[in-house]
Short mmCIF file of C-alpha atoms in Angstrom, two decimals:
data_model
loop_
_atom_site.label_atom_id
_atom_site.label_comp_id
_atom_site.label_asym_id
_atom_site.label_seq_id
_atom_site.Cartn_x
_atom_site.Cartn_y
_atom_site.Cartn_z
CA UNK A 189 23.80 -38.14 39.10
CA UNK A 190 20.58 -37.62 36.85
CA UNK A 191 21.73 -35.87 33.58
CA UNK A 192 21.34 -32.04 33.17
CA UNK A 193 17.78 -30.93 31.65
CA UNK A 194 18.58 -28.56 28.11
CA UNK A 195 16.26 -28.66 25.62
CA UNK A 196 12.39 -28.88 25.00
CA UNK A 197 11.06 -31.56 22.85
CA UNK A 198 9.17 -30.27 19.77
CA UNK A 199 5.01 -29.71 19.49
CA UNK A 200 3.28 -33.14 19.52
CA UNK A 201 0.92 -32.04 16.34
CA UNK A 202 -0.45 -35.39 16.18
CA UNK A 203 -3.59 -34.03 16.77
CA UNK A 204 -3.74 -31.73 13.37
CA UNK A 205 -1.37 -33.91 11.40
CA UNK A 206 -4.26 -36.42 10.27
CA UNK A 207 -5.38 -36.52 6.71
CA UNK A 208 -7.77 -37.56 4.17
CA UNK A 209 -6.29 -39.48 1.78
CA UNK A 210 -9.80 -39.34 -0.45
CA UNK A 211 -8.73 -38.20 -4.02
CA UNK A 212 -10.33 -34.30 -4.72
CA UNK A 213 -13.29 -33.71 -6.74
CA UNK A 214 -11.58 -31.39 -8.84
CA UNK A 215 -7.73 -30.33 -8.68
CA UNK A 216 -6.49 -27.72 -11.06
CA UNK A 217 -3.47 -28.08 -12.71
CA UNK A 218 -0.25 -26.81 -10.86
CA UNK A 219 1.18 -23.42 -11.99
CA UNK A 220 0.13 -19.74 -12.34
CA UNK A 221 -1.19 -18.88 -15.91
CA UNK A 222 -4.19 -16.94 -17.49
CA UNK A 223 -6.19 -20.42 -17.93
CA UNK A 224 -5.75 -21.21 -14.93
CA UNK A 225 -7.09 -17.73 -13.27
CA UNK A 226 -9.66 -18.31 -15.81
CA UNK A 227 -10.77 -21.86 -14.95
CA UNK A 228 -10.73 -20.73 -11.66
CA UNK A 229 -13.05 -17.99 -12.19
CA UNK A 230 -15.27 -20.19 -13.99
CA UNK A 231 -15.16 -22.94 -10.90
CA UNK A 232 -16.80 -19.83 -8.80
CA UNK A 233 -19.23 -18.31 -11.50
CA UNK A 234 -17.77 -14.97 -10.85
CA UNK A 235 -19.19 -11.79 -12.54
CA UNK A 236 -17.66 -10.05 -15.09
CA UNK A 237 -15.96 -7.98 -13.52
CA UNK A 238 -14.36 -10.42 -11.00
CA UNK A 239 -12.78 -12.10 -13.61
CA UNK A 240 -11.57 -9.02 -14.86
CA UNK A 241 -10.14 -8.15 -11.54
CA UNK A 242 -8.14 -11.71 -11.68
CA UNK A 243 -6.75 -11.16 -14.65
CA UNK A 244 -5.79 -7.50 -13.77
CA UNK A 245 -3.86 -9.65 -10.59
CA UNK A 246 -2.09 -12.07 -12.42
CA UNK A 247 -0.75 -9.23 -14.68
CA UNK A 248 0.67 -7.65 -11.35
CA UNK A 249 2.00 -11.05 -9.66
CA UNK A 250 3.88 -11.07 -13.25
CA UNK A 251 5.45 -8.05 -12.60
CA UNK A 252 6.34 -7.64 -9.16
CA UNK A 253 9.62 -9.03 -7.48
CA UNK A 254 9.42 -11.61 -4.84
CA UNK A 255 10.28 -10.08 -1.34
CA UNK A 256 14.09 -9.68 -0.52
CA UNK A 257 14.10 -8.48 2.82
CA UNK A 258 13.11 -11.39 5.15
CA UNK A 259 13.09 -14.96 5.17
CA UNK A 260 13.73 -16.81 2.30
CA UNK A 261 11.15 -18.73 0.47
CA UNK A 262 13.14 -20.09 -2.28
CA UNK A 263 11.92 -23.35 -1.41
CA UNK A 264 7.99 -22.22 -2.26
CA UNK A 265 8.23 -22.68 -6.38
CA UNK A 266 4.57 -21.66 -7.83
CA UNK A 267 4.98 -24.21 -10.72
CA UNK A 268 4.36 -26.73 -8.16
CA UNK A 269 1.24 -25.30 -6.55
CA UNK A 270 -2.42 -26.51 -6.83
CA UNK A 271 -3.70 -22.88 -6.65
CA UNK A 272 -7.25 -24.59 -6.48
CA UNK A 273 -8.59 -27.84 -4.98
CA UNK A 274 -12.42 -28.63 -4.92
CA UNK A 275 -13.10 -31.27 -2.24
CA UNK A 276 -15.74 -33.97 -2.18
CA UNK A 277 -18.48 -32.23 -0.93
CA UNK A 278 -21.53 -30.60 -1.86
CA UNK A 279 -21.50 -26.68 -2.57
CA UNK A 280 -21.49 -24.83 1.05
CA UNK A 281 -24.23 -26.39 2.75
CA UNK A 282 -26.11 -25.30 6.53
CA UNK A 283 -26.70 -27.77 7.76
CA UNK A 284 -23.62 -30.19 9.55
CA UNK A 285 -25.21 -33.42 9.26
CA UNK A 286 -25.20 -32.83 5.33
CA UNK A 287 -21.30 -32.62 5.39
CA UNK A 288 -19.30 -35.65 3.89
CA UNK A 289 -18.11 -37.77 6.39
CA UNK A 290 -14.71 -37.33 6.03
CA UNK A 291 -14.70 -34.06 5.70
CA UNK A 292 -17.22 -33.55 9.24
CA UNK A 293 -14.93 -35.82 11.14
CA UNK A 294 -11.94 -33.38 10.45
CA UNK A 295 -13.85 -30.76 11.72
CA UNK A 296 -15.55 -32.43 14.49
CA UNK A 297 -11.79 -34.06 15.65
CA UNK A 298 -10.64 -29.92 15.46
CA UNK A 299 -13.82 -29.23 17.99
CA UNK A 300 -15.28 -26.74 15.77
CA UNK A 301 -19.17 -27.83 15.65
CA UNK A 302 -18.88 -28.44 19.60
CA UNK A 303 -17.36 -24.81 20.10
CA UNK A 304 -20.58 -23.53 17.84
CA UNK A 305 -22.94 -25.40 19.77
CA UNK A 306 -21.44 -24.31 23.16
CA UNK A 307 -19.96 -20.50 22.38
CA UNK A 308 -20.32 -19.35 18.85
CA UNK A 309 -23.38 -17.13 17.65
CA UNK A 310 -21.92 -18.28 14.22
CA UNK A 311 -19.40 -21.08 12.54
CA UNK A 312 -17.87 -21.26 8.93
CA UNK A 313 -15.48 -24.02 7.90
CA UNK A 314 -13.92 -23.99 4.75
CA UNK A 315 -11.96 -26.96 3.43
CA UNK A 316 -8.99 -26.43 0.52
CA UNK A 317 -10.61 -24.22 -1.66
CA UNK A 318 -13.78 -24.13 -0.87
CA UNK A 319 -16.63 -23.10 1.93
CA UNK A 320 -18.25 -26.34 2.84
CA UNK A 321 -20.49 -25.50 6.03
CA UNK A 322 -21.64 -21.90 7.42
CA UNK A 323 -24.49 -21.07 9.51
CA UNK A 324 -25.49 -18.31 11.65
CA UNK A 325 -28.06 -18.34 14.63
CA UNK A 326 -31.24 -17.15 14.10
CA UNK A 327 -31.23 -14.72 16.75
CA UNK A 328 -28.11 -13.19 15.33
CA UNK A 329 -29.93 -13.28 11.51
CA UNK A 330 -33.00 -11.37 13.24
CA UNK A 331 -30.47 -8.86 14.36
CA UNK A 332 -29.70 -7.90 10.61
CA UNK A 333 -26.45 -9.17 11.07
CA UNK A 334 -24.79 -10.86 7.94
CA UNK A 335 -22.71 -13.80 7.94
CA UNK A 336 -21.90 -16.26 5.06
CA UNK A 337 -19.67 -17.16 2.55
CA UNK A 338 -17.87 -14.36 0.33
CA UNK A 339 -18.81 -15.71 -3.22
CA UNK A 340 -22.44 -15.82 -3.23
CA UNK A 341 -22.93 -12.53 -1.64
CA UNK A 342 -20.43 -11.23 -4.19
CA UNK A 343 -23.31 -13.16 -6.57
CA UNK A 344 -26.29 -12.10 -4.50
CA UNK A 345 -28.08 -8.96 -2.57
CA UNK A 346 -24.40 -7.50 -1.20
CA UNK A 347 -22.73 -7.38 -4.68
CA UNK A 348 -22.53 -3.92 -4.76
CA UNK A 349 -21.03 -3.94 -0.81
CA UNK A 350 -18.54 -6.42 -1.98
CA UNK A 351 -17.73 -4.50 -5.17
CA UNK A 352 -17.24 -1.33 -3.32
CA UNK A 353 -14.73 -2.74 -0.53
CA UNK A 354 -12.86 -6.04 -2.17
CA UNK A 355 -9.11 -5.34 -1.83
CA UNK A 356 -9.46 -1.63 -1.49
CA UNK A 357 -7.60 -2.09 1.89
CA UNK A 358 -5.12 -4.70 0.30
CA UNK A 359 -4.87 -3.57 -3.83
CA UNK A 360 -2.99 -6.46 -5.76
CA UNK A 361 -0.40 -3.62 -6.14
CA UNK A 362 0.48 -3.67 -2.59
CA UNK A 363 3.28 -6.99 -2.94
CA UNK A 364 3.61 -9.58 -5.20
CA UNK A 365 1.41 -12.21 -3.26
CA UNK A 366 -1.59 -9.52 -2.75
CA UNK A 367 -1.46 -9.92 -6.22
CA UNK A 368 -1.16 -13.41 -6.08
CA UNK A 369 -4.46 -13.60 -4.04
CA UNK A 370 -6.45 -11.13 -6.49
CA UNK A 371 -5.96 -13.74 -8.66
CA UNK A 372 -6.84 -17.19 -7.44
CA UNK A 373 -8.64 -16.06 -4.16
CA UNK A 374 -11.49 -18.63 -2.96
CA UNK A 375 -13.62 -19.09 -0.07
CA UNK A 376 -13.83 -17.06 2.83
CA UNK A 377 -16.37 -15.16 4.62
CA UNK A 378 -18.67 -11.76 4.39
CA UNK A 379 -19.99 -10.30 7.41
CA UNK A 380 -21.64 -7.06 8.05
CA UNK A 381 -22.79 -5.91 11.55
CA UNK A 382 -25.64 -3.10 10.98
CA UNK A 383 -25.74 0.40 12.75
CA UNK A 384 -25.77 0.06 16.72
CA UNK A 385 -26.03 -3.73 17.19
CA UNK A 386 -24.01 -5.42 19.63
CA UNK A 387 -22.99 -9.31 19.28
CA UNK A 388 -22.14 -10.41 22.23
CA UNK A 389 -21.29 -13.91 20.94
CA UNK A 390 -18.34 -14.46 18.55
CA UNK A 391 -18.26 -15.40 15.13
CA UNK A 392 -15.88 -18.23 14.09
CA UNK A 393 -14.65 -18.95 10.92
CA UNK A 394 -12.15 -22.12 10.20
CA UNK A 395 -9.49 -23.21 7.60
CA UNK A 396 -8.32 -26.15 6.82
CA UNK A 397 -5.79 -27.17 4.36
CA UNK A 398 -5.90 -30.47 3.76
CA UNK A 399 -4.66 -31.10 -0.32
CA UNK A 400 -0.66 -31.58 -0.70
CA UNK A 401 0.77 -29.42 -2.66
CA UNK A 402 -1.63 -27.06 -2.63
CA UNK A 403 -2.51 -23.38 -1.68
CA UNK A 404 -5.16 -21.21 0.11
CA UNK A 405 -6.32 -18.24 -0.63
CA UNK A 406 -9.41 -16.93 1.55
CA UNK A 407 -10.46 -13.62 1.27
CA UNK A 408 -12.28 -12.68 4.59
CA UNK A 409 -14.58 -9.27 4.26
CA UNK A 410 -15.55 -7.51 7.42
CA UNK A 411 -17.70 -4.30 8.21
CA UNK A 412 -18.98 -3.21 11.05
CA UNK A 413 -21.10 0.02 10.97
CA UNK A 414 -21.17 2.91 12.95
CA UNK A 415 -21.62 1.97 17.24
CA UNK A 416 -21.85 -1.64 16.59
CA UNK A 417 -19.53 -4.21 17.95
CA UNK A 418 -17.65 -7.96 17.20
CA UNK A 419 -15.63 -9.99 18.07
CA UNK A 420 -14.74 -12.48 14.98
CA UNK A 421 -12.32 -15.38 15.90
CA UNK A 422 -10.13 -17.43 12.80
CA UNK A 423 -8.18 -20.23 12.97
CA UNK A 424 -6.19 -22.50 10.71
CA UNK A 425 -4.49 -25.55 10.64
CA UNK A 426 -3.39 -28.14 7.70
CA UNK A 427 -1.05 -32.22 8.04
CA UNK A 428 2.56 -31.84 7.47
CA UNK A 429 3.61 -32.80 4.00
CA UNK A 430 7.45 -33.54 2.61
CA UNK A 431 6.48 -30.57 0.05
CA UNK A 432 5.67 -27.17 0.54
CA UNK A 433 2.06 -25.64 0.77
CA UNK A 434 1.18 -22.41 0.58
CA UNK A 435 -1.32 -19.70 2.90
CA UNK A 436 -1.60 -16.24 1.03
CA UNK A 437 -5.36 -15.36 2.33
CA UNK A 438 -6.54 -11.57 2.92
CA UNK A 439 -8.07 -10.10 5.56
CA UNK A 440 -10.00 -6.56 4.98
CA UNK A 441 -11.79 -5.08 8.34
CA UNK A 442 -13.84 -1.71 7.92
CA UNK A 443 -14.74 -0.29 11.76
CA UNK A 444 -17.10 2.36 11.23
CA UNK A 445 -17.33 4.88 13.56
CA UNK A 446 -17.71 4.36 17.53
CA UNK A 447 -17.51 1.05 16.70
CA UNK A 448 -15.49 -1.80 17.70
CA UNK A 449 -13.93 -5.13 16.33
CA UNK A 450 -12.21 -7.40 17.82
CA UNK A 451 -10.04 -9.60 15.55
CA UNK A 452 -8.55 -12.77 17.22
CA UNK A 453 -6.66 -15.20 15.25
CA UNK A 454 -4.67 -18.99 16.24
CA UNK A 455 -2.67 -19.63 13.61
CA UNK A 456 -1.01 -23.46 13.76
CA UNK A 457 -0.24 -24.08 10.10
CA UNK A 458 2.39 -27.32 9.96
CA UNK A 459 5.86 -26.98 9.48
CA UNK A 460 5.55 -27.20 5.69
CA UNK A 461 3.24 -24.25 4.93
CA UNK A 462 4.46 -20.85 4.02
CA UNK A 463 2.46 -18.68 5.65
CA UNK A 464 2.38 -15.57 3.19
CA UNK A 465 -0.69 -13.52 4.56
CA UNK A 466 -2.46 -10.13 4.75
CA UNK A 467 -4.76 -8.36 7.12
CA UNK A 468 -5.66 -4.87 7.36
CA UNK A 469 -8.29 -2.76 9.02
CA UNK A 470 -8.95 1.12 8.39
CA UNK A 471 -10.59 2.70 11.52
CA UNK A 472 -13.21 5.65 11.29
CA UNK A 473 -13.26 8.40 13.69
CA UNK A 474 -13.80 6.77 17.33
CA UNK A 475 -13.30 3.36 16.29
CA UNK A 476 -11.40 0.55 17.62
CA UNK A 477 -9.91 -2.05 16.26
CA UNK A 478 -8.17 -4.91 18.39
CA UNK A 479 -5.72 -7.54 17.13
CA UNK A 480 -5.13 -10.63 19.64
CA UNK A 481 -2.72 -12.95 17.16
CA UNK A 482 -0.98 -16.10 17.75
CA UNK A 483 1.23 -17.88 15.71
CA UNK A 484 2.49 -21.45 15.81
CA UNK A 485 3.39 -23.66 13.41
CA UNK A 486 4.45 -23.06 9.44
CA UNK A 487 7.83 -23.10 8.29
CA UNK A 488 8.23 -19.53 7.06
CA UNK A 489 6.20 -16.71 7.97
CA UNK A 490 5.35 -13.05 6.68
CA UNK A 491 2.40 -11.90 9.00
CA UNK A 492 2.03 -7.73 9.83
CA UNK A 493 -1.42 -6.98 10.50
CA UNK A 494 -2.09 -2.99 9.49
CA UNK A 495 -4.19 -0.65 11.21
CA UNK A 496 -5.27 2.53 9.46
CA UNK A 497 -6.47 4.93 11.77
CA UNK A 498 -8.34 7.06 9.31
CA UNK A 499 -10.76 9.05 11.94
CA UNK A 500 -10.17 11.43 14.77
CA UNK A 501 -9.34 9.60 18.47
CA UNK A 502 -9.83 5.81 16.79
CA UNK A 503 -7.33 3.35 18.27
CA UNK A 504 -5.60 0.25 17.52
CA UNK A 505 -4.22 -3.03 19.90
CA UNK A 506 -2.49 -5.43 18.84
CA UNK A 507 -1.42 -8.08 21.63
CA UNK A 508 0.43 -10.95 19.80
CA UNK A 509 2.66 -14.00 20.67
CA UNK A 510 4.76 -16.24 17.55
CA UNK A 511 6.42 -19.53 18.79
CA UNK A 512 9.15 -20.66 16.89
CA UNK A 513 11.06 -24.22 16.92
CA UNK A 514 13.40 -26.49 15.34
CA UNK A 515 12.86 -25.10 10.96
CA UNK A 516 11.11 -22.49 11.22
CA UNK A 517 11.83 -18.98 10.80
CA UNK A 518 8.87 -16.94 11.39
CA UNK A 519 9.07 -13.08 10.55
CA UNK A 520 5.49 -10.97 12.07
CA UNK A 521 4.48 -8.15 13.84
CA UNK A 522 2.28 -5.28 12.70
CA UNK A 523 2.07 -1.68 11.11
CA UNK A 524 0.11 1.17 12.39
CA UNK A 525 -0.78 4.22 10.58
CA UNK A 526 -2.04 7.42 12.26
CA UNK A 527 -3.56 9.28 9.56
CA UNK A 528 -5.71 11.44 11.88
CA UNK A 529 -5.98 13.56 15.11
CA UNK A 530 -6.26 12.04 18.60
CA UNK A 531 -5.26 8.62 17.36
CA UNK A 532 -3.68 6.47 19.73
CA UNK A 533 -1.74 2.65 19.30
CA UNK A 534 -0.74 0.17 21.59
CA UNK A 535 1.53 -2.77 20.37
CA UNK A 536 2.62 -5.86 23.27
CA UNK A 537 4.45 -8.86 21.74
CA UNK A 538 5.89 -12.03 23.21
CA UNK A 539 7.53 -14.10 21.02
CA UNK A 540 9.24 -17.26 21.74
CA UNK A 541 12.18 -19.32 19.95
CA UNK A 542 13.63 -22.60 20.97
CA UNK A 543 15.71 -25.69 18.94
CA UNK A 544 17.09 -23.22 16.80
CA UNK A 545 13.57 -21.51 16.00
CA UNK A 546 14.00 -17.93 14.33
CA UNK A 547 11.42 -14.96 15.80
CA UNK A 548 11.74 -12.12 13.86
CA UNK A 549 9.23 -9.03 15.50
CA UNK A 550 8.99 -5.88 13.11
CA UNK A 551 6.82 -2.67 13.98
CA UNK A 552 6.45 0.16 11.86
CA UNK A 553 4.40 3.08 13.60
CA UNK A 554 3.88 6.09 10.99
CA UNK A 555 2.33 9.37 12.34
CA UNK A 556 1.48 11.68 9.50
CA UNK A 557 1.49 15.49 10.06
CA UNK A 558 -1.85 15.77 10.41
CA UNK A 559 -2.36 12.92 13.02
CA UNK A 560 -1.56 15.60 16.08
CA UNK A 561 -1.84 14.73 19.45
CA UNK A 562 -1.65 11.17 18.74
CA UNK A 563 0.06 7.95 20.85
CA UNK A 564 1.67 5.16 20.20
CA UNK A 565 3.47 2.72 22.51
CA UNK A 566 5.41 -0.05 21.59
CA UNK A 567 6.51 -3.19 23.64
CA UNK A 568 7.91 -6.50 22.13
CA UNK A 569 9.68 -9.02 24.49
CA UNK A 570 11.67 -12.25 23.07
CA UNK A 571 12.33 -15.50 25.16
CA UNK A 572 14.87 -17.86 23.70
CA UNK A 573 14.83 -21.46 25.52
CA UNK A 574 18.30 -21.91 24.15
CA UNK A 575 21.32 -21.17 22.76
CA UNK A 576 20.85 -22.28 19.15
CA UNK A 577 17.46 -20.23 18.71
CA UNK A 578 17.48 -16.54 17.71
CA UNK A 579 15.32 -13.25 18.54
CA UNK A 580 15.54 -10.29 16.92
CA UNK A 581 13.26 -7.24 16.75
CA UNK A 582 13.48 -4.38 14.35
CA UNK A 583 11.39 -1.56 14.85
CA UNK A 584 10.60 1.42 12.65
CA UNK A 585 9.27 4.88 13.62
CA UNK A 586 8.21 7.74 11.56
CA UNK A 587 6.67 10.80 12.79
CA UNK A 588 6.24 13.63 11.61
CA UNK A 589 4.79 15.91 13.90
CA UNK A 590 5.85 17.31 16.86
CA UNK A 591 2.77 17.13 18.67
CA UNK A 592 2.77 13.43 19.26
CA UNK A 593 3.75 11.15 22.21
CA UNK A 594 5.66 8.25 20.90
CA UNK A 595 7.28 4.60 22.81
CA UNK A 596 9.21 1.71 22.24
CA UNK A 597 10.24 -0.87 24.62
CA UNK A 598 12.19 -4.23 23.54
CA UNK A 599 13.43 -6.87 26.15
CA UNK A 600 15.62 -10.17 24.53
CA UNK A 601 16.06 -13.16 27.33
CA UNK A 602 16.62 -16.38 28.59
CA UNK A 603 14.64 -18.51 31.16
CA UNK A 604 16.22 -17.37 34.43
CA UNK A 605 17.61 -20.28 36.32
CA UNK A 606 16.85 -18.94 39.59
CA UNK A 607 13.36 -18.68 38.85
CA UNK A 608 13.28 -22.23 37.59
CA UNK A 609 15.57 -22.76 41.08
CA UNK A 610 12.57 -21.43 43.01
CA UNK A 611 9.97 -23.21 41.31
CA UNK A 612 11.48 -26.43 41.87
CA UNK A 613 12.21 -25.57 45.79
CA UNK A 614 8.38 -25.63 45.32
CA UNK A 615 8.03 -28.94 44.56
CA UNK A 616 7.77 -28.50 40.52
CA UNK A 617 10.03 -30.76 38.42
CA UNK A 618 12.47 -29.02 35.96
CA UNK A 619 10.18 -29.47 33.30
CA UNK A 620 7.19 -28.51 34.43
CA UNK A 621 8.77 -24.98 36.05
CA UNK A 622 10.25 -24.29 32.40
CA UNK A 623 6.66 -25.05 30.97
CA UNK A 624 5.19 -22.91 34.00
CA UNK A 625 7.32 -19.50 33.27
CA UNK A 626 6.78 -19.75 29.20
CA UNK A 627 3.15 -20.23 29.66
CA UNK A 628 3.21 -16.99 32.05
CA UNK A 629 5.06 -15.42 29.26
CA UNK A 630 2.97 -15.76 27.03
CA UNK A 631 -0.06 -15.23 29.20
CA UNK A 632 -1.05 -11.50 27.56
CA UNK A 633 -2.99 -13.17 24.61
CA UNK A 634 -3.70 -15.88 26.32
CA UNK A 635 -6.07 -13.67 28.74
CA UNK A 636 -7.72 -11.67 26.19
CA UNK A 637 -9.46 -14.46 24.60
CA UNK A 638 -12.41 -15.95 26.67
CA UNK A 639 -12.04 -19.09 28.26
CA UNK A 640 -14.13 -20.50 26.11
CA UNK A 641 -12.49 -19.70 23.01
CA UNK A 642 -8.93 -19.85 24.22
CA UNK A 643 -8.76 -24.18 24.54
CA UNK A 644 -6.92 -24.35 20.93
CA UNK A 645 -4.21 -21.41 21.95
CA UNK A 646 -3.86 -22.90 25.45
CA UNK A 647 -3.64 -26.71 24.00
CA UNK A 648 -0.64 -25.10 21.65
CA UNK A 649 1.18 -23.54 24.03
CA UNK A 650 1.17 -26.77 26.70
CA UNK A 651 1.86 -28.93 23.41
CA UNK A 652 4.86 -27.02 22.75
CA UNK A 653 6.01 -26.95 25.80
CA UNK A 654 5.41 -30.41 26.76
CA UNK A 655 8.37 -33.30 26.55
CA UNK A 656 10.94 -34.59 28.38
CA UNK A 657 13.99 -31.57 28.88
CA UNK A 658 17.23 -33.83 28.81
#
């Protein structure tokens, strides 16, 4: 008698574990102090007032307790992370054939210059600590739209943009690793979508980690004016080390009004990497923001996008699913804030847990007095593949006013065996049926991508769920 099928093997990340093993151009020394925020800030040529703003940070990160509430991350010690790694590569350049070889075959064995040839009205990659390739097409430029890298329009003709909106959204005072990120943030991207225009094509940026020991800290800067709309996609991956790395990047979105922005992030960090990020987006009246979210990988998590919904009848989505396996104990959701009339917010979670993986979903939906008339819906489910994994959501509601229509809906489960029954009556092995139902499962992000752009969430789900059950 064959034996009985149990568990699912783990993710086959052989495909993101490579490395580089070239030595850095430049690797600051580990730890958190004044010289280094200062070296730092001299590595990017910031302005005056940039490096006052770091130094403002670190004063804050000093201060502020670490996080007591949810996972524990005594196993991240700052005195052993690289808080800034220069690569061996050129400044950003814009053209791909000028990127180091090492470097281009990362990105070209990820599929990102193939998805901005095929899909992409725009690509940026960014490597450790710094931007090494963006470019934007030139019928997208011609549009007025902006897209490059953070620090040299901080440097250039959109200082006073960035000076008006960096970390206003996400102040260093907000929790100890904001704070953190004030500090030694580097890379990421600026984009600004003018009055009325319409991109059609996404903009992609990329992050890869690939320095041991180290951290990232990408600040990405959004704004899309009044009656325009984008879609931006991000993802991120880094190799497994034996020590911990470190993600604590920022993510500020400004939807003007009657406009729309669509946010979609993959998320497949390795099983090493505490994933300590931020993202927030304040909505003006009419707006729409969308969050599509999935998150694989990394051993700890601490991920809950916020959506401010500042102007009368602007709305939020957030559709999100977290995987979790064998050592890792990931803790997301997302916040919404209805901070003016008419608002409305719609939250749909699947998150999965299997070989003793930990899913944590928290939701916090806050409706102020003066948000009347406003919705909000809420509906997480869990799927554990086991009995050694755990789900658990906590949600938190606070409204106060009684003119406001208000939902939650939670579901925890296991894989029915009748329905795996059925699909093997079908002709489906045990496996395969298992694979089949988590893949349907966690088909609501899934869709909302397009096709296109959905290969790397699609490849993570089947690579997850692929191995022998025995």
């Amino acid at each position: 008698m064959a034996k009985e099928k149990t568990y699912v093997e783990d993710i086959d990340r052989s495909m993101y574990d490579f490395r580089n093993e070239d030595e850095d151009a430049y690797r600051i020394e580990e730890g958190l102090t004044a010289e280094t925020v200062l070296e730092i800030s001299k590595e990017k040529n910031d302005p005056e007032w940039m490096r006052d703003f770091r130094l403002h940070s670190l004063e804050i990160y000093n201060k502020k307790e670490v996080p007591d509430w949810g996972p524990s991350i005594e196993g991240l010690d700052m005195d052993n992370i690289v808080t800034y790694v220069r690569p061996n590569a050129k400044r950003m350049v814009k053209d791909w054939e000028d990127v180091p070889e090492e470097i281009k075959d990362t990105f070209e064995r990820l599929g990102i210059p193939e998805a901005e040839r095929k899909s992409l009205a725009g690509v940026g990659a960014q490597y450790d600590s710094e931007l090494v390739y963006h470019n934007v097409k030139d019928e997208v430029a011609a549009q007025g739209v902006v897209y490059t890298d953070l620090e040299s329009a901080m440097r250039g003709e959109y200082a006073d943009m960035i000076r008006e909106h960096f970390m206003k959204l996400v102040p260093p005072t907000d929790h100890k690793f904001a704070a953190l990120h004030g500090a030694v943030w580097s890379g990421g991207s600026f984009v600004y979508v003018p009055k009325g225009v319409h991109l059609e094509i996404p903009l992609q940026s990329y992050f890869r980690l690939n320095a041991k020991g180290a951290g990232q800290f990408e600040h990405t800067l959004i704004i899309v004016d009044d009656d325009a709309y984008l879609h931006f996609i991000e993802g991120c991956s880094a190799p497994k080390y034996n020590v911990a790395n470190l993600h604590a990047g920022c993510v500020e979105l400004f939807v003007g009004k009657n406009a729309t922005l669509r946010y979609s992030t993959i998320e497949n960090w390795s099983k090493n990497m505490y994933n300590l990020n931020t993202k927030r987006a304040k909505v003006e009246e009419g707006g729409k923001i969308e969050w599509i979210s999935g998150s694989f990988g990394s051993h700890v998590s601490y991920l809950y996008p916020m959506s401010v919904l500042a102007g009368k009848g602007s709305r939020a989505e957030f559709t999100g699913v977290t995987f979790a396996g064998e050592g890792q104990n990931l803790d997301t959701g997302c916040k919404m804030l209805h901070a003016a009339p008419e608002t409305s917010s719609y939250v749909s979670t699947r998150s999965i847990s299997k070989s003793g993986g930990i899913s944590t979903f928290r939701s916090s939906v806050v409706i102020e007095n003066k948000a009347k008339n406003s919705k909000a819906a809420v509906s997480c489910q869990s799927l554990m593949l086991d009995d050694i994994s755990r789900s658990d959501t906590i949600p938190a509601m606070d409204v106060r006013t009684s003119q406001a229509d208000v939902g939650h809906e939670a579901k925890i489960g296991r894989i029915s065996d009748d329905a795996v029954f059925y699909l093997m009556s079908r002709g489906l092995s045990e496996e395969d049926a298992r694979a089949l139902i988590v893949s349907g499962f966690a088909d609501s992000v899934g869709k909302e991508l397009p096709l296109e752009y959905a290969v790397e969430m699609n490849n993570l789900i089947r690579l997850e769920m692929k191995g022998s059950i025995g």
